[in-house]
Coordinates of C-alpha atoms in Angstrom, one line a residue:
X2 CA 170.5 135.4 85.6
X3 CA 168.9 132.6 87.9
X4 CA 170.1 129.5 87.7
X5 CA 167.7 126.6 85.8
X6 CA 167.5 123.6 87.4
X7 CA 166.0 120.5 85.7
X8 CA 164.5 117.9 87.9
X9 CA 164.2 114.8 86.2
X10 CA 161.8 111.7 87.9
X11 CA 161.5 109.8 84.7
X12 CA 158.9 109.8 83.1
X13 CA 158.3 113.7 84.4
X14 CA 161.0 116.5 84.2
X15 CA 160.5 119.4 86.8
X16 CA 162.1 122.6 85.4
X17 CA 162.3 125.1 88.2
X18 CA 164.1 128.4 88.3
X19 CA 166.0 129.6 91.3
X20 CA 169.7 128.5 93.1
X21 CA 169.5 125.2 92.3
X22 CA 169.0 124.0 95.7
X23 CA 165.8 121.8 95.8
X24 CA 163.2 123.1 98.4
X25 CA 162.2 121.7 101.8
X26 CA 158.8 120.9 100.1
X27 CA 159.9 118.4 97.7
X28 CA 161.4 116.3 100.6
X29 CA 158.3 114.5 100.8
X30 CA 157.0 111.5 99.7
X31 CA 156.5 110.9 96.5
X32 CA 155.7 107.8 94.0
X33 CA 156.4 107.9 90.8
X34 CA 155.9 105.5 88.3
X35 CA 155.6 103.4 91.3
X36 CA 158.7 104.0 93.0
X37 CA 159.1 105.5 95.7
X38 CA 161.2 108.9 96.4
X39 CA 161.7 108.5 99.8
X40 CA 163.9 104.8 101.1
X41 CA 161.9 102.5 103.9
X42 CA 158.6 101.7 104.7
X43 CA 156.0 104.3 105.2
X44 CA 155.4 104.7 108.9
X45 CA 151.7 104.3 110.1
X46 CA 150.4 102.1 107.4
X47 CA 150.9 98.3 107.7
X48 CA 152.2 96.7 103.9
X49 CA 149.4 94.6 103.0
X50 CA 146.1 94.7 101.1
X51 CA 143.4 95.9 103.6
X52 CA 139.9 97.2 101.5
X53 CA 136.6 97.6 103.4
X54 CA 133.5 98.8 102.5
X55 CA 132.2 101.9 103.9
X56 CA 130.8 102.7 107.0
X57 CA 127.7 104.4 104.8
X58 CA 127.3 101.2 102.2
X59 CA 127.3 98.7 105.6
X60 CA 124.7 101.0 106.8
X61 CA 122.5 101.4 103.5
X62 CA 119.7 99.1 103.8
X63 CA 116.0 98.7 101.5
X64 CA 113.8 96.9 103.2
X65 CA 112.0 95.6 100.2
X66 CA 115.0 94.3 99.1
X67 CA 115.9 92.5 101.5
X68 CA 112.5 91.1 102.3
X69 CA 111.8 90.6 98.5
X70 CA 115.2 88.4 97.9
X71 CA 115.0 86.4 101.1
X72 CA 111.3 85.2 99.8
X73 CA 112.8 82.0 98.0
X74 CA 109.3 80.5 97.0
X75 CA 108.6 79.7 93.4
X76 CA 105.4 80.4 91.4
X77 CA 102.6 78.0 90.3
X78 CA 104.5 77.1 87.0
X79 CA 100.2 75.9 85.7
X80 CA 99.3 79.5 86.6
X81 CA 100.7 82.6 85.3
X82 CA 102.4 85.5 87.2
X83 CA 100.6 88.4 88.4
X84 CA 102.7 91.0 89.8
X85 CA 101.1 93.3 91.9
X86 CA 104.0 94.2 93.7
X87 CA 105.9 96.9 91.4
X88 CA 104.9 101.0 91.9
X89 CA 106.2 101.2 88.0
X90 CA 103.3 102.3 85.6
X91 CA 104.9 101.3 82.3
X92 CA 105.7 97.3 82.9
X93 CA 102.5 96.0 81.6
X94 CA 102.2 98.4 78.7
X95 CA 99.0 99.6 79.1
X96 CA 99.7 103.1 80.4
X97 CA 102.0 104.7 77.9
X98 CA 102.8 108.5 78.4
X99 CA 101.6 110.6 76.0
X100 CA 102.9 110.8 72.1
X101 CA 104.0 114.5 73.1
X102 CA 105.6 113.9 75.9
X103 CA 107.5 111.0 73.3
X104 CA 107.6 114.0 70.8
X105 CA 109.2 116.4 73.1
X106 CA 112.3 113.6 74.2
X107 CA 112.3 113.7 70.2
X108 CA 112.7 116.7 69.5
X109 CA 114.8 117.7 72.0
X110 CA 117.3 114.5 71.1
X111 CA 117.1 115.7 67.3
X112 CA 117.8 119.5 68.2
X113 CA 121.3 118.6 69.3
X114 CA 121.6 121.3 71.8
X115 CA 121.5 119.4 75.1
X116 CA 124.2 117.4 74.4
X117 CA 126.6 119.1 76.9
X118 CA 126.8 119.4 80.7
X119 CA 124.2 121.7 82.5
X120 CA 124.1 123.8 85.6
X121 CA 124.0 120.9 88.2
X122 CA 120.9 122.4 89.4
X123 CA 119.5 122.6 86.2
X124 CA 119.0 124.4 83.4
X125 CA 117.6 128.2 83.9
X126 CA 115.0 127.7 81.5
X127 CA 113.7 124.7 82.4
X128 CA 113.7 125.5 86.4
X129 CA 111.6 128.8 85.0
X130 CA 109.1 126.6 83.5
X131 CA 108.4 124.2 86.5
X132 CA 108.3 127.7 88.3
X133 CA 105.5 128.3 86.4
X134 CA 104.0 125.2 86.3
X135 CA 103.6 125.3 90.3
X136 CA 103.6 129.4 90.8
X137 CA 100.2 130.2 92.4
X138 CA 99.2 133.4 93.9
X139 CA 99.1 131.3 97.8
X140 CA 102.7 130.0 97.0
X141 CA 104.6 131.7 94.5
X142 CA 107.5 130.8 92.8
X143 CA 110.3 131.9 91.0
X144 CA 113.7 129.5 88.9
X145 CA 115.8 130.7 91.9
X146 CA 112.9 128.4 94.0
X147 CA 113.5 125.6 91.9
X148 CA 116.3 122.2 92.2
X149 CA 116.6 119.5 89.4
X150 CA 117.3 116.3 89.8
X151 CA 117.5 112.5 88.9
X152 CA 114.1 111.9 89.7
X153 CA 112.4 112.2 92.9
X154 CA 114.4 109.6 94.6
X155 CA 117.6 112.3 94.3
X156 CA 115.7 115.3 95.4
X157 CA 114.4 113.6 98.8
X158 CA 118.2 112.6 98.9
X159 CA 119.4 116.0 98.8
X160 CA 116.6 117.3 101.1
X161 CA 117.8 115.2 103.9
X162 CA 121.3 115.6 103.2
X163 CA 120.8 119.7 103.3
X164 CA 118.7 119.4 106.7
X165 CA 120.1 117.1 108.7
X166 CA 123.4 115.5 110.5
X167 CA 124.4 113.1 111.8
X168 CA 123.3 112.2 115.4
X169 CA 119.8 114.0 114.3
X170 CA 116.5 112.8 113.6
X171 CA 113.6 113.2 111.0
X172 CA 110.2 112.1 111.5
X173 CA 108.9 109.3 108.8
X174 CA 105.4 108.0 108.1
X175 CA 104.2 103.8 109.1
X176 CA 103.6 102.9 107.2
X177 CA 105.8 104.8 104.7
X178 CA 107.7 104.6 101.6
X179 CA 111.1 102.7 102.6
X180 CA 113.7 104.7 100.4
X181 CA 113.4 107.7 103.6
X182 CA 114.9 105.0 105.5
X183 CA 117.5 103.9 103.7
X184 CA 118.6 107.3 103.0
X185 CA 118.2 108.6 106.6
X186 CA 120.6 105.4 108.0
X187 CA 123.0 105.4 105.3
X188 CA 123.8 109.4 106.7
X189 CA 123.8 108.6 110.2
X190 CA 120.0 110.2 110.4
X191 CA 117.8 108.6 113.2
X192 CA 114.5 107.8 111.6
X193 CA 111.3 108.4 114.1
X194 CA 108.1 106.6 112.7
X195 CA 104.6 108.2 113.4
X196 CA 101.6 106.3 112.8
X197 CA 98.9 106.5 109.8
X198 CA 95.8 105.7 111.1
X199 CA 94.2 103.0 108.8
X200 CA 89.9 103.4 110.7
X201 CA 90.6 107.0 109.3
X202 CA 91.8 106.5 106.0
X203 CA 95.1 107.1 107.1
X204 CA 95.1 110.2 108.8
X205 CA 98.2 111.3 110.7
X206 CA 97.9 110.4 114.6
X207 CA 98.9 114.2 115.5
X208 CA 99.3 113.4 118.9
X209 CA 101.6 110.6 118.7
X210 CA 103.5 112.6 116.3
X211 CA 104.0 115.9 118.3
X212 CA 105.2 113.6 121.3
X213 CA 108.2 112.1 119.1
X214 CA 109.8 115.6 118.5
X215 CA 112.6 116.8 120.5
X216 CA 115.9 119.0 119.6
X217 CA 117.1 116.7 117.3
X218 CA 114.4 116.4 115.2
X219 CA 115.7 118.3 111.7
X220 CA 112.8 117.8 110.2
X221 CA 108.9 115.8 109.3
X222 CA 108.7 114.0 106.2
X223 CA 104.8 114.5 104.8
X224 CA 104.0 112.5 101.8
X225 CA 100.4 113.2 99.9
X226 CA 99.2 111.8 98.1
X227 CA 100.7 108.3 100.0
X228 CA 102.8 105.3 98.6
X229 CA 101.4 103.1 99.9
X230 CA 98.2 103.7 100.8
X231 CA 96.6 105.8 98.3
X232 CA 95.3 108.1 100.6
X233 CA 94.8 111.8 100.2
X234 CA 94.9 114.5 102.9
X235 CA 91.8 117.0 102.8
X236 CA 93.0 120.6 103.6
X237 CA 91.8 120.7 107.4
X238 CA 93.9 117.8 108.1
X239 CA 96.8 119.3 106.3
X240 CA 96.5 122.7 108.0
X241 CA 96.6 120.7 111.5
X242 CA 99.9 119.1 110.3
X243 CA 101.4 122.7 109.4
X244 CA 100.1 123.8 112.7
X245 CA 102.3 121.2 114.9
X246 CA 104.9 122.3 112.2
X247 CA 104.8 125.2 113.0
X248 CA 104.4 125.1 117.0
X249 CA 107.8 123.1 117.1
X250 CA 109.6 124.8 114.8
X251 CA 110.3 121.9 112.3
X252 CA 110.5 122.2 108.9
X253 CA 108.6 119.9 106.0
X254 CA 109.9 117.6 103.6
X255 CA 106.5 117.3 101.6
X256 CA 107.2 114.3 99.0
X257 CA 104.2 115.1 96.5
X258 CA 105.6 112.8 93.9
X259 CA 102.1 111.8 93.4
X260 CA 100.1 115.3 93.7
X261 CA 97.3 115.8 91.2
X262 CA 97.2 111.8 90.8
X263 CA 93.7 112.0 92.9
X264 CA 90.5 110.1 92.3
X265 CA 87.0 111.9 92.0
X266 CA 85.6 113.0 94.8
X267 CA 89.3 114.3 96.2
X268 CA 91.5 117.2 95.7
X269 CA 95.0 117.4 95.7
X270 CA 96.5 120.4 98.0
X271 CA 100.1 121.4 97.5
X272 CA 101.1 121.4 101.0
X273 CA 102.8 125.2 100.6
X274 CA 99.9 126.8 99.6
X275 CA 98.4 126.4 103.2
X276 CA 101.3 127.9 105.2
X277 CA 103.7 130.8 104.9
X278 CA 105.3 130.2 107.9
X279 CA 106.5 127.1 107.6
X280 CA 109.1 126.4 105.5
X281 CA 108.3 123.6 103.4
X282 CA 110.9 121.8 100.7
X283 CA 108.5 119.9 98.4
X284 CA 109.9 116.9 96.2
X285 CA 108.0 116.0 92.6
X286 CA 108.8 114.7 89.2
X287 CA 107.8 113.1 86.0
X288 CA 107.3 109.8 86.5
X289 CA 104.2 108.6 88.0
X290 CA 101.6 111.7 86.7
X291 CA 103.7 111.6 83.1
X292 CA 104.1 108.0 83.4
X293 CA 107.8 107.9 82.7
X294 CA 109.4 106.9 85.7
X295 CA 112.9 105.3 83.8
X296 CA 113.6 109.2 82.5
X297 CA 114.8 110.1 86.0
X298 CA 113.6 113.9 85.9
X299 CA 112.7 115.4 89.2
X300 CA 112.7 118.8 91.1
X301 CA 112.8 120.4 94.6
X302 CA 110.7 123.3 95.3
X303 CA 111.9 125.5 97.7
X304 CA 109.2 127.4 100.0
X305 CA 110.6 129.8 102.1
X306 CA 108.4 132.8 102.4
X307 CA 109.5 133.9 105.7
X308 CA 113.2 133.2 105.1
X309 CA 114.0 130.7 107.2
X310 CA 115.8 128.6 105.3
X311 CA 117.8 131.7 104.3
X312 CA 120.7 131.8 101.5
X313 CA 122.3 128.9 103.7
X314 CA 120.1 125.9 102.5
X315 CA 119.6 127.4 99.2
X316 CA 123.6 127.3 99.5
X317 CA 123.5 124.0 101.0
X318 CA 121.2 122.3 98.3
X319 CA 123.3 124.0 95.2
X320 CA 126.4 122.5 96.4
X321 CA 125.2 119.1 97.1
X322 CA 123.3 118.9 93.6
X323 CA 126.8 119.5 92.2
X324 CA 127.7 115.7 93.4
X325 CA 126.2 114.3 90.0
X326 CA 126.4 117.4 88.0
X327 CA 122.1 117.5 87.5
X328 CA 119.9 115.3 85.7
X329 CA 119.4 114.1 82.1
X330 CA 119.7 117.5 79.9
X331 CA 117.5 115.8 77.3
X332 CA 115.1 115.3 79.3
X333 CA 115.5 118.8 80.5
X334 CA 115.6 120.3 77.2
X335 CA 112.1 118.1 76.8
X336 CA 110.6 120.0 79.3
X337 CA 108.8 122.8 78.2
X338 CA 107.0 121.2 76.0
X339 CA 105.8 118.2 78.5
X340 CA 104.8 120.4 80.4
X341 CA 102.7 123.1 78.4
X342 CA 101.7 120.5 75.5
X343 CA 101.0 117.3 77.5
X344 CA 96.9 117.1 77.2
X345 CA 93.7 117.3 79.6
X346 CA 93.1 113.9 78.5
X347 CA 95.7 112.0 79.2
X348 CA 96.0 113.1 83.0
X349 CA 92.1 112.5 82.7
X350 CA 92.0 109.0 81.1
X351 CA 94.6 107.8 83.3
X352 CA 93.1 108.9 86.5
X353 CA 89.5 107.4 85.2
X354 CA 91.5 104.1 84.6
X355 CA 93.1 104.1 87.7
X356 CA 89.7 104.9 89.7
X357 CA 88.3 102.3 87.8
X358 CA 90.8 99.5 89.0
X359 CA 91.1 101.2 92.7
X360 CA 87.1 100.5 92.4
X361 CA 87.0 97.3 91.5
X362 CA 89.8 95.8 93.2
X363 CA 88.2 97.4 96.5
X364 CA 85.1 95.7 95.9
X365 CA 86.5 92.5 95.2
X366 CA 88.9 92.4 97.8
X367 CA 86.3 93.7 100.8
X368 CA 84.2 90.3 99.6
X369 CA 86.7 88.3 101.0
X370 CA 86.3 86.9 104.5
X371 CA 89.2 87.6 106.4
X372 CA 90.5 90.9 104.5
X373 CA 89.6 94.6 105.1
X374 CA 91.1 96.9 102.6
X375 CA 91.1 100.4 102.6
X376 CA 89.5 102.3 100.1
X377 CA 92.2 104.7 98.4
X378 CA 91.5 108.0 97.1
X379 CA 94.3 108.3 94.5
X380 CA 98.0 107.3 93.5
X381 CA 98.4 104.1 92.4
X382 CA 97.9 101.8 95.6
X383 CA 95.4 100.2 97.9
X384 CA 96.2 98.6 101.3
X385 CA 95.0 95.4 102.3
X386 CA 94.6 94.4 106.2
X387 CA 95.2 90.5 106.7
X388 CA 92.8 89.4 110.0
X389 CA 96.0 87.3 110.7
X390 CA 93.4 85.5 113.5
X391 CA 91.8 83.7 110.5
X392 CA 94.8 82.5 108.9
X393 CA 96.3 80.8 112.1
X394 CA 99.0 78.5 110.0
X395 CA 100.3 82.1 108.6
X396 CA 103.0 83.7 111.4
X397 CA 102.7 87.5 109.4
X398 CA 101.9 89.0 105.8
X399 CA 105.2 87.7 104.4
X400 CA 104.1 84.2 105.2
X401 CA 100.9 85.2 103.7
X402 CA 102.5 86.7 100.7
X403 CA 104.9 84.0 99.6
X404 CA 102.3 81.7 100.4
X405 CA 99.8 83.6 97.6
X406 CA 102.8 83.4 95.0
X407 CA 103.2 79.9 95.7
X408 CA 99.5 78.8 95.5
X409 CA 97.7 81.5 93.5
X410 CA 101.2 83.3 91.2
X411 CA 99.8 86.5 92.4
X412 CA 102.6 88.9 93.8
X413 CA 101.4 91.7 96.5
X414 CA 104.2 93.1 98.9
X415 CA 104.1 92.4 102.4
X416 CA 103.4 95.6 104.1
X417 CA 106.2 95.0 106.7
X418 CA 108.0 96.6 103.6
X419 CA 106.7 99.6 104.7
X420 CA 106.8 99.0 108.7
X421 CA 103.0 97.7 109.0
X422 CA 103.1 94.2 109.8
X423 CA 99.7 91.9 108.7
X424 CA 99.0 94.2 105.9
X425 CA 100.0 94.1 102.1
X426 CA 100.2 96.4 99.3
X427 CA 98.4 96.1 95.6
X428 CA 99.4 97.9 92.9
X429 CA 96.2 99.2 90.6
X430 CA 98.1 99.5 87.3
X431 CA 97.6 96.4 85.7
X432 CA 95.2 96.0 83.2
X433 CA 91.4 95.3 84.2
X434 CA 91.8 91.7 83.0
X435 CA 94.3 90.6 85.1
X436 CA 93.4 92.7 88.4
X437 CA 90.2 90.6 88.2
X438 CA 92.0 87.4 87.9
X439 CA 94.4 88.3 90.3
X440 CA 91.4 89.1 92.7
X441 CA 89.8 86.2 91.6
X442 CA 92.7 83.7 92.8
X443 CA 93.5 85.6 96.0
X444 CA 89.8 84.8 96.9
X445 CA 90.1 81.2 96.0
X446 CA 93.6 81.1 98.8
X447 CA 91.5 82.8 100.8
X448 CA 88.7 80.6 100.7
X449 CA 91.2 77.8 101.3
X450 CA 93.0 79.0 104.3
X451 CA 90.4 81.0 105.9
X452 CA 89.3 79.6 109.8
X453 CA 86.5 80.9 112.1
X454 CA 88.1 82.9 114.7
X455 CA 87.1 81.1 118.0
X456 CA 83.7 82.2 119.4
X457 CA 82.9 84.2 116.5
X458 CA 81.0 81.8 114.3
X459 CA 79.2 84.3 113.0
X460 CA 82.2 84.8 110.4
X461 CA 81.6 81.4 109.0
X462 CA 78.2 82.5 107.5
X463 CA 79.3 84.9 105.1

């Protein structure tokens, strides 16, 4: 019979069968219970406490944040706070999502059956129902098309994780939301910025953009409708985006967070219905057209008629979502029902609310010697050009901003936020009352700091 051998490193007791003699793999080091079972220092590694950060958290950077914190001016304390600076529907409480989509979190909480981990890429029968939800006959879809995720934020995280390295680039709106950024840098991703041309309601400049691609370029980030201008792409402009897609060879990252959030007048097109030869990941999620932002519920839709993404991305985007294990599965388990029971209405009334501000905040704003802004045609922003020449004791739109909070307590971001110096962003989700006030005192600073640009006195007699 073999001898027994017993092993014993208190606390642990190895029993191992065999001669007796302890293998050549054990003489190794080992610490246990925080001794050591080799005598002497370990070579290559120096004694003493040493901890860095990362190389990716030195090289994660938000923009806003950084610009918003280093903007150390106090508010008017006689005049209250307006903030127009914050893309979050629900902090003024007069957009709630609808009582069933409250009902479905409720019932799916009560039911007890998504308690437990899902598939990290979501539950089968909820990626079949946002299959559904999207599947049209011009871009089809199937659950095997379809990613969950923790909102929007994570899906444009994994897109960019799944096509590109380090060393690479991707191609990023200006001005453009700042999170593709972040993300890019913090992976070693060189982020290319193409222009949005403001005289054409912020049309791509295709030119510039074709002459930024080379070998590197993994891929072109296209978000419609646009944080933060509120614009919309009509379909002839979208097919000449696909068409330089499709000429180099580079692959879309559509972030359609805000599709079907369009005024009158506009129409939302799902950038995948107008190709199928270019394959097109497109990001989404509940929280701006469901208004619920804090439940962290978003999806990746995977385009690929052609099958050039292939099994490999579909691969790649699978393993990556099993980081963080999926999404909230109560908010998964929810659903189905937001999604077949939410009503006409309430997409309706919040658009017609939202026009309605975009409207009169326009109006307002285009009044004011000094400012041009841009009419938007949906989402939930407007862009506001500063005619810094009439504002000489301002150096740039942060000056401008932090002035306005100072003065007037009304909060807009500066749009060097989003790479566009001398512009700034409002957001149209407040309630009527205060956009008017907050329009009202941004004309009264204007008023007050305004100056004839030299030989153009004709400015002075509006």
């Amino acid at each position: 019979m073999a001898a027994r051998t017993l092993l014993v490193m208190d606390p642990y007791v190895i029993e191992m069968n065999g001669s007796g003699d302890l293998p050549s793999v054990l003489d190794v080091h080992v610490n246990v219970g925080g001794r050591s079972s080799t005598p002497g220092k370990v070579k290559g590694r120096k004694a003493r406490w040493s901890v860095k950060p990362s190389d990716m958290s030195n090289n994660t950077f938000n923009p806003i944040r950084a610009i918003v914190d280093s903007m150390k001016v106090k508010p008017n304390p006689d005049k209250t706070m307006i903030s127009l600076s914050i893309g979050d529907p629900t902090v003024f409480g007069n957009l709630p999502t609808d009582p069933e989509v409250t009902q479905a979190m409720k019932d799916a909480l009560d039911s007890g059956k998504y308690n437990g981990y899902a598939p990290s890429i979501g539950y089968l029968s909820s990626r079949e129902e946002v299959a559904s939800y999207y599947h049209c006959p011009e871009a089809p879809l199937e659950a095997k098309d379809v990613i969950l995720t923790s909102g929007c934020s994570q899906a444009i995280e994994l897109c960019l994780a799944v096509l590109a390295n380090p060393g690479q680039n991707i191609l990023v709106p200006r001005p453009g939301f700042s999170l593709y950024r972040t993300l890019a840098e913090s992976m070693g991703i060189e982020v290319k910025l193409y222009n949005l041309l403001p005289e054409k309601s912020w049309e791509i400049d295709l030119k510039q953009l074709e002459s930024l691609i080379d070998e590197k370029t993994a891929c072109l980030i296209v978000n419609n409708p646009s944080n933060p201008c509120g614009s919309v792409f009509s379909r002839s402009h979208l097919q000449k985006i696909l068409a330089v897609a499709a000429r180099q060879c580079v692959p879309i990252l559509a972030d359609e967070i805000y599709g079907d959030m369009v005024f009158s007048g506009s129409k939302f097109e799902p950038l995948a219905t107008l190709s199928s030869n270019v394959p097109i990941l497109s990001c989404g999620g509940l929280a701006k057209r469901w208004l619920v932002p804090g439940w962290r519920l978003g999806w990746i839709l995977i385009h690929d008629r052609r099958d050039i993404f292939g099994n490999e991305i579909r691969d790649g985007l699978v393993k990556l979502s099993q980081r963080i294990l999926g999404p909230c599965t109560i908010v998964q388990g929810a659903l189905k029902s937001i999604l077949r029971r939410t009503p006409q209405e309430f997409y309706h009334d919040t658009l017609s609310f939202l026009k309605s501000n975009a409207d009169l905040c326009y109006g307002a704003l285009a009044a004011i010697p000094g400012l041009r802004p841009v009419r938007p045609s949906g989402a939930m922003y407007l862009m506001v050009e500063i005619e810094m020449e009439h504002f000489p004791e301002f150096e740039n739109d942060v000056e401008f901003t932090e002035r306005l909070v100072a003065e007037q307590s009304v909060h807009c971001l500066p749009a060097t936020c989003f790479e566009y110096p001398n512009f700034f962003r409002v957001v149209i989700t407040v309630p009527e009352v205060m956009m008017l006030e907050a329009c009202s005192r941004i004309q009264e600073f204007c008023e007050q700091h305004y100056h004839c640009a030299e030989g153009s006195p004709e400015e002075c007699d509006k």
